[in-house]
Short mmCIF file of C-alpha atoms in Angstrom, two decimals:
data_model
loop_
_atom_site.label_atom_id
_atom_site.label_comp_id
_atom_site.label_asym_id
_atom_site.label_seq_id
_atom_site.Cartn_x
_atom_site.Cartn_y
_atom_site.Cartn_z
CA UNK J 1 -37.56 110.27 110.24
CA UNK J 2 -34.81 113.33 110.95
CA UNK J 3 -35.98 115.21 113.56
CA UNK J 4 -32.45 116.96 114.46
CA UNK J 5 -32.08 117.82 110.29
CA UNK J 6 -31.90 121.27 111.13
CA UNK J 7 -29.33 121.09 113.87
CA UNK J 8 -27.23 117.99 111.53
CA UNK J 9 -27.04 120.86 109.14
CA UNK J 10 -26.23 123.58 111.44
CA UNK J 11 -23.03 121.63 112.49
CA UNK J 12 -21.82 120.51 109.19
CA UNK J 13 -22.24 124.20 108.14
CA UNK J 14 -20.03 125.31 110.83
CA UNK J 15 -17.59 121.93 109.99
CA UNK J 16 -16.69 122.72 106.61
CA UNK J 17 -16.96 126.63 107.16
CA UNK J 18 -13.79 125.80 109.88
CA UNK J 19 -12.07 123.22 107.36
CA UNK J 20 -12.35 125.91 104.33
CA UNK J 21 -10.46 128.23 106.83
CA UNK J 22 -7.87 126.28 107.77
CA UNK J 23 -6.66 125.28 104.53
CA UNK J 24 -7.43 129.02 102.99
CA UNK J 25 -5.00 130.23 106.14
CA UNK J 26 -2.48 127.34 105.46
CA UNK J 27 -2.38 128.14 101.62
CA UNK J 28 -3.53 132.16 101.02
CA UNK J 29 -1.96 134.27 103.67
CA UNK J 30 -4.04 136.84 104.67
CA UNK J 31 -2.41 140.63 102.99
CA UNK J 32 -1.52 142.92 105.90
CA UNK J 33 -4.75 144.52 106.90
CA UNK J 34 -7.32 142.46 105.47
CA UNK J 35 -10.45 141.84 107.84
CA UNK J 36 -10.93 137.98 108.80
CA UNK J 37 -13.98 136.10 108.63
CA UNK J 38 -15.56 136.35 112.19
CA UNK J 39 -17.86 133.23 111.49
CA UNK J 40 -15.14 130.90 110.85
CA UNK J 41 -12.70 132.59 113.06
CA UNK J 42 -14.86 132.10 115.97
CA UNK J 43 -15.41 128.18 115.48
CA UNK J 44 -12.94 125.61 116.51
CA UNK J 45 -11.25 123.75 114.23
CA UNK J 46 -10.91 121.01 116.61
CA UNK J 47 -14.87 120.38 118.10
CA UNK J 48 -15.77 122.63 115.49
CA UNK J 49 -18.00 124.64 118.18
CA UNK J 50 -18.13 128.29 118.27
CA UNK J 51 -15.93 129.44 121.05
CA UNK J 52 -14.99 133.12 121.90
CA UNK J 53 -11.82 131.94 123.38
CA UNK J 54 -9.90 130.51 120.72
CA UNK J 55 -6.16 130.83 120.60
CA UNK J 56 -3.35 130.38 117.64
CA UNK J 57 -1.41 127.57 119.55
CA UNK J 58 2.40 128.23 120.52
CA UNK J 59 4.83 126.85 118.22
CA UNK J 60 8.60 126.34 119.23
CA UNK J 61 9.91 126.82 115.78
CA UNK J 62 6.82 127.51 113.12
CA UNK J 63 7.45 126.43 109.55
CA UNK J 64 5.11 128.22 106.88
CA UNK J 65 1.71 129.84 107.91
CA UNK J 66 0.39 128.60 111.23
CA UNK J 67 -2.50 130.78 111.49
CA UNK J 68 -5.02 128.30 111.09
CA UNK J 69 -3.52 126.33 113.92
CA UNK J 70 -6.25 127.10 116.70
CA UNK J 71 -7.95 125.76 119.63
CA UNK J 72 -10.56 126.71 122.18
CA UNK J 73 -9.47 126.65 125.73
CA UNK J 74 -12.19 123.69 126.54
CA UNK J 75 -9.96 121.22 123.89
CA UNK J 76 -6.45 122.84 125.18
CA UNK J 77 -7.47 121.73 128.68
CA UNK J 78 -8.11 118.27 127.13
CA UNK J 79 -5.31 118.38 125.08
CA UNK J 80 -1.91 116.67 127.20
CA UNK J 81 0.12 116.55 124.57
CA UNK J 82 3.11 119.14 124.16
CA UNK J 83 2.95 119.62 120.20
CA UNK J 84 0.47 121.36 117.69
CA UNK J 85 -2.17 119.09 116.48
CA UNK J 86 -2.00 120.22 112.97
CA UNK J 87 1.92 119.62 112.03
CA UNK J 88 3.44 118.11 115.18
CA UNK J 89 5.37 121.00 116.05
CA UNK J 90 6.73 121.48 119.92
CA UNK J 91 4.06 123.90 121.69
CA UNK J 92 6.02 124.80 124.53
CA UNK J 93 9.63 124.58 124.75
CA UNK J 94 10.22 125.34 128.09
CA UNK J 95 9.15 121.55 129.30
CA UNK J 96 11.55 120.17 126.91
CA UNK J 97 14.03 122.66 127.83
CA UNK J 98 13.82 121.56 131.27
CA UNK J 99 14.52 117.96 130.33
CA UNK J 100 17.40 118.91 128.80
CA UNK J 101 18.35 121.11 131.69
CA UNK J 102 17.46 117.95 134.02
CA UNK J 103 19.41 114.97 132.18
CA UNK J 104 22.76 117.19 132.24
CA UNK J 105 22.43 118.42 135.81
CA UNK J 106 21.61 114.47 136.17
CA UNK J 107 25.07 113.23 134.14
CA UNK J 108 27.02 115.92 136.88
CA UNK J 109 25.80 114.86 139.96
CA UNK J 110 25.63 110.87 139.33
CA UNK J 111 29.11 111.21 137.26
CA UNK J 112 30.32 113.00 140.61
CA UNK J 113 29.02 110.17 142.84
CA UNK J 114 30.45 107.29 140.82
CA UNK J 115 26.86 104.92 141.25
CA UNK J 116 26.57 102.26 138.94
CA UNK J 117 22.88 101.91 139.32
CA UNK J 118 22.30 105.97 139.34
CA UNK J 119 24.53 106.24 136.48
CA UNK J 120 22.13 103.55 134.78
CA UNK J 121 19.21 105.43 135.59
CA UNK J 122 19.96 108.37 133.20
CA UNK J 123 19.14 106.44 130.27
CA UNK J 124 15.63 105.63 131.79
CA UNK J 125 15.21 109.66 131.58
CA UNK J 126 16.22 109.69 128.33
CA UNK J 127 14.30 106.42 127.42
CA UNK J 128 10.92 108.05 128.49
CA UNK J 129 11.36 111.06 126.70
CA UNK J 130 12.11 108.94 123.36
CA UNK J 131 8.79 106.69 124.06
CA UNK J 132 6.72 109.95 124.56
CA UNK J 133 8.32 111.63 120.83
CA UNK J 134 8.99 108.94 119.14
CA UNK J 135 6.41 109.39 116.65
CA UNK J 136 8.07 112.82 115.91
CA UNK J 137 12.16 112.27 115.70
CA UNK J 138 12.76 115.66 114.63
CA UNK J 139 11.94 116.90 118.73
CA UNK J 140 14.67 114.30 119.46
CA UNK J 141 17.00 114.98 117.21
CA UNK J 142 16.72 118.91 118.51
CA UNK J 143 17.00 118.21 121.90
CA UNK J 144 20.02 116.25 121.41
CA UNK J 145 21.73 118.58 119.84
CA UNK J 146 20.68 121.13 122.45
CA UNK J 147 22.12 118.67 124.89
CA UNK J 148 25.48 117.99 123.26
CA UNK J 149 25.62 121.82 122.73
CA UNK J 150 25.43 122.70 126.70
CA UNK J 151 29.27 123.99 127.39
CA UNK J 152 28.84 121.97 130.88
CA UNK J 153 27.74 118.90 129.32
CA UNK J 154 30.66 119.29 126.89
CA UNK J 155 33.34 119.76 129.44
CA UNK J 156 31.78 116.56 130.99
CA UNK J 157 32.16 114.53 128.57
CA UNK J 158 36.10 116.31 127.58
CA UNK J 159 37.13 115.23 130.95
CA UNK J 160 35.77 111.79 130.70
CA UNK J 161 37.52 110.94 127.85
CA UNK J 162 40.78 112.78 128.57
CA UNK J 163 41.00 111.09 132.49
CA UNK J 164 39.16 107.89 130.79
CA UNK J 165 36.71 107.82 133.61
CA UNK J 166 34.73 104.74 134.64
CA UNK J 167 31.41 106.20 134.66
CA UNK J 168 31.04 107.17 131.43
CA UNK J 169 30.83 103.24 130.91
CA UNK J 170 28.21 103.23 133.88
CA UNK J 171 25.81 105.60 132.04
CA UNK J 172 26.80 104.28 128.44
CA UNK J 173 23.33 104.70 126.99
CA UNK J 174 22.60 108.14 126.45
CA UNK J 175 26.24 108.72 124.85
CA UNK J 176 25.48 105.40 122.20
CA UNK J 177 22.14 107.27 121.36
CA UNK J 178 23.58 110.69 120.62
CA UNK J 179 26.76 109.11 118.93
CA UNK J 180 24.52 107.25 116.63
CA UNK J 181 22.08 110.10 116.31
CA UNK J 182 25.57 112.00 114.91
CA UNK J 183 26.42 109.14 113.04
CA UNK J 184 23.82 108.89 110.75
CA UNK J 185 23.76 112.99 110.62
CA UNK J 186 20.45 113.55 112.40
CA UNK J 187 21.90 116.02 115.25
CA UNK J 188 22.56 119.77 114.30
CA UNK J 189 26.36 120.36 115.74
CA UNK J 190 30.21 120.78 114.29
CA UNK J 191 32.78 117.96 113.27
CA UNK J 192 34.29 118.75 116.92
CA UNK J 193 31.11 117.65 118.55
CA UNK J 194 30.85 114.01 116.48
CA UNK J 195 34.57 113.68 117.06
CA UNK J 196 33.85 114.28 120.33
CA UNK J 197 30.87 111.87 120.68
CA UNK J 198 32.92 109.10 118.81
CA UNK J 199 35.61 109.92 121.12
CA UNK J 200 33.22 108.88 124.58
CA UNK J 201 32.15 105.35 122.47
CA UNK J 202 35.96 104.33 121.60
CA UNK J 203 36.34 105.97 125.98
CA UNK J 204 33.68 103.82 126.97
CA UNK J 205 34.83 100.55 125.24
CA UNK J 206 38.69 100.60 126.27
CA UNK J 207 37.19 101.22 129.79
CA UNK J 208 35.73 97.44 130.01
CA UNK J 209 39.53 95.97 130.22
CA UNK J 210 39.82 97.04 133.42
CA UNK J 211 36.46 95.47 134.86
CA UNK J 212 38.10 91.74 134.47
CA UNK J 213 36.22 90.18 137.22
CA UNK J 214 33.19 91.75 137.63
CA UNK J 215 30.50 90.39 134.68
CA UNK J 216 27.74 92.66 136.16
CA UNK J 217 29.54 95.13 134.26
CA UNK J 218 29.57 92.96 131.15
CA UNK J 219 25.54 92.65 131.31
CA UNK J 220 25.30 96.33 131.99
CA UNK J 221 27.11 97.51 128.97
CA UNK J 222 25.40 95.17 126.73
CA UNK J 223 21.94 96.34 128.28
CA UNK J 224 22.93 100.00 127.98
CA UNK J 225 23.28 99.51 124.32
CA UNK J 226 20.53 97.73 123.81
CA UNK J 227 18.03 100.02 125.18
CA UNK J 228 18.28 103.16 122.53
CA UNK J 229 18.03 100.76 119.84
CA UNK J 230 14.55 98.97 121.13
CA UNK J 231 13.26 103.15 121.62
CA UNK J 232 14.64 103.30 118.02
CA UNK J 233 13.04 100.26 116.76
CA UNK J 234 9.51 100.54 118.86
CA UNK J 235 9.03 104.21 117.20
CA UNK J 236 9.74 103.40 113.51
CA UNK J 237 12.89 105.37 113.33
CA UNK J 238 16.38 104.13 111.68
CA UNK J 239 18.41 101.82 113.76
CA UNK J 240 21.03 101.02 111.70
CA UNK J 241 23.83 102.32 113.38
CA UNK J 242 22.60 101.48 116.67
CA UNK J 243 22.53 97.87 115.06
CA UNK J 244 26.43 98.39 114.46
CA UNK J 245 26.91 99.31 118.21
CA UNK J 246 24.74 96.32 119.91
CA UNK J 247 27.11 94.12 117.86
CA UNK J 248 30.56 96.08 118.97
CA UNK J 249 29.06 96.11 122.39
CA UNK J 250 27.89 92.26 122.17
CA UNK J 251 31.40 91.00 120.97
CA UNK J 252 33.03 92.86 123.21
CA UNK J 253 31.80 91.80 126.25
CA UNK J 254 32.12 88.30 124.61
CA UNK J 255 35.86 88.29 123.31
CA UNK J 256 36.63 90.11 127.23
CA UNK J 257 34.62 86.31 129.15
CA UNK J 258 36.63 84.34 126.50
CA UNK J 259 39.92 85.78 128.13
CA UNK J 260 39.00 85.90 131.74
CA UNK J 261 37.08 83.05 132.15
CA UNK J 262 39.32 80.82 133.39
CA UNK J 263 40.44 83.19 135.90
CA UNK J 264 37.29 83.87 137.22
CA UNK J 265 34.56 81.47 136.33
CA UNK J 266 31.88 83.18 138.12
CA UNK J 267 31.40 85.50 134.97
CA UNK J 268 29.62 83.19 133.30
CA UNK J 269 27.28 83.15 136.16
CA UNK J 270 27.45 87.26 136.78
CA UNK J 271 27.27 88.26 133.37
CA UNK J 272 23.33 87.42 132.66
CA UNK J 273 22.53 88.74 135.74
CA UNK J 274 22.52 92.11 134.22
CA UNK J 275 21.26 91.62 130.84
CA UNK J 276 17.47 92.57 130.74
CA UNK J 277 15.89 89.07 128.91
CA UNK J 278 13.19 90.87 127.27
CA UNK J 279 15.77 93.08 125.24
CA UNK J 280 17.86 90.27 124.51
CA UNK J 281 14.57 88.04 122.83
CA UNK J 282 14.17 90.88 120.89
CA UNK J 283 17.84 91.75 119.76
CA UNK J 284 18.49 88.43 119.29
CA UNK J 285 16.07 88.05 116.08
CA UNK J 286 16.39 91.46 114.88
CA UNK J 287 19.91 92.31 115.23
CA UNK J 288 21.76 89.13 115.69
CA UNK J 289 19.61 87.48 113.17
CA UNK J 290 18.57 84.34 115.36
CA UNK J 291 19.79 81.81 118.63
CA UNK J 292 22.45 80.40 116.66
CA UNK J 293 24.22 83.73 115.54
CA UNK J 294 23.93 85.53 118.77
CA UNK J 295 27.43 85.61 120.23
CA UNK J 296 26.04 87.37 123.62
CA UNK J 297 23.56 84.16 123.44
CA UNK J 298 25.76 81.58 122.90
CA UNK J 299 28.46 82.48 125.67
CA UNK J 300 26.36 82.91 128.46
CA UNK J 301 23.59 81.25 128.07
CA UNK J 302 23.95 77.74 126.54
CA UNK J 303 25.88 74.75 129.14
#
């Protein structure tokens, strides 16, 4: 009737032998030369096989005793994922680091070249790497500090607001993500930074007077802040201030049609054209509340 018993029991040995270790290493630190025990060092605690090449997995910042944290090299090539099983922690920082080092060599060398559409494109870096953490906000709320704390990104951003340049508005996004990521005091930097950051969203919005006639740049903006609060919403995390900005954003581009409309009519035509429809369904209910209190809705949209 069981003619594996013997092997059955042979595994479930080895299975709770390599669950009593883990939670004896997570709760009784081992005293500084105390011998381990080989059997249940030697056994996975992810197949629960025994392995001779199990490793203590890398943490970026370890909190508490990780030394139960292990896996064999057969599950680590398996494994895609760049964060400890066990508490979620970043296994190697050097990929993230180079994301960072990416999106603000990205923000130089589009802000230098002025493209609408490349400009546009950072926040599809930055809306990747949201999608791929999103179940663990803490790696985003690191790496945005880490970004905001890069002197060159800084300097940027300085001499965007202080020449009030146009394509900070172009690549919007990424600056209403880490402004309400300050907001809502979920990034690790100084008064001077959030001024800063709040400084770039008040840059940003004065910059749309001087678009007038071209509503592709009305759809943009509202897209751009639409985007980090979908990423927000999709992954559980709080979206009230980015709430607050789709609405600032939304009226804005609304009260700026109102007064140029009759000038040039074609906005109500241009306007749309940039204003993804799949974000807008979505915004509309969750943020506006429904078709008849969307402002964004209501301009452009109904004859």
């Amino acid at each position: 009737k069981f003619p594996h018993k013997k092997l059955f029991f042979s595994k479930l040995t080895r299975y709770t032998q390599s669950i009593k270790s883990f939670f004896d290493a997570a709760e009784m630190p081992k005293s500084e030369g105390s011998e381990s025990d080989n059997s249940s060092d030697n056994i996975c605690p992810i197949c629960f096989e025994e392995k001779d090449n199990i490793q203590l997995i890398p943490h970026w910042e370890a909190k508490g005793d990780v030394s139960g944290h292990r896996m064999c090299a057969d599950c680590t090539k398996q494994y895609t994922k760049n964060e400890c099983p066990f508490c979620n922690e970043v296994s190697i920082k050097e990929s993230l680091l180079e994301v960072i080092k990416s999106l603000i060599q990205d923000v130089k060398s589009k802000s230098a070249g002025g493209d609408p559409n490349d400009l546009a494109a950072i926040l599809e870096s930055w809306q990747f790497f949201e999608m791929e953490y999103g179940h663990n906000p803490k790696v985003i709320y690191r790496v945005g500090a880490l970004i905001l704390q890069d002197k060159e990104f800084k300097n940027l951003l300085e001499d965007g607001v202080n020449t009030r340049a146009a394509w900070m508005r172009d690549a919007a996004g990424i600056f209403f993500r880490l402004y309400s990521l300050s907001v809502e005091g979920n990034l690790d930097v100084t008064p001077n930074e959030k001024i800063l950051l709040q400084k770039c969203f008040e840059t940003i919005k004065e910059s749309m007077s001087s678009v007038k006639s071209q509503g592709h740049h009305y759809g943009a903006l509202y897209s751009q802040s639409m985007v980090p609060y979908i990423c927000a919403l999709q992954s559980g995390q709080s979206t009230v201030h980015l709430e607050i900005i789709v609405r600032e954003v939304g009226e804005l581009i609304v009260r700026y049609y109102k007064k140029n409309r009759r000038t040039w009519p074609q906005l109500k035509r241009d306007v749309p054209e940039r204003i993804v429809s799949e974000y807008m369904d979505i915004v509309t209910v969750n943020v506006w509340g429904g078709k008849d209190h969307d402002p964004v809705r209501k301009a452009f949209y109904r004859n």
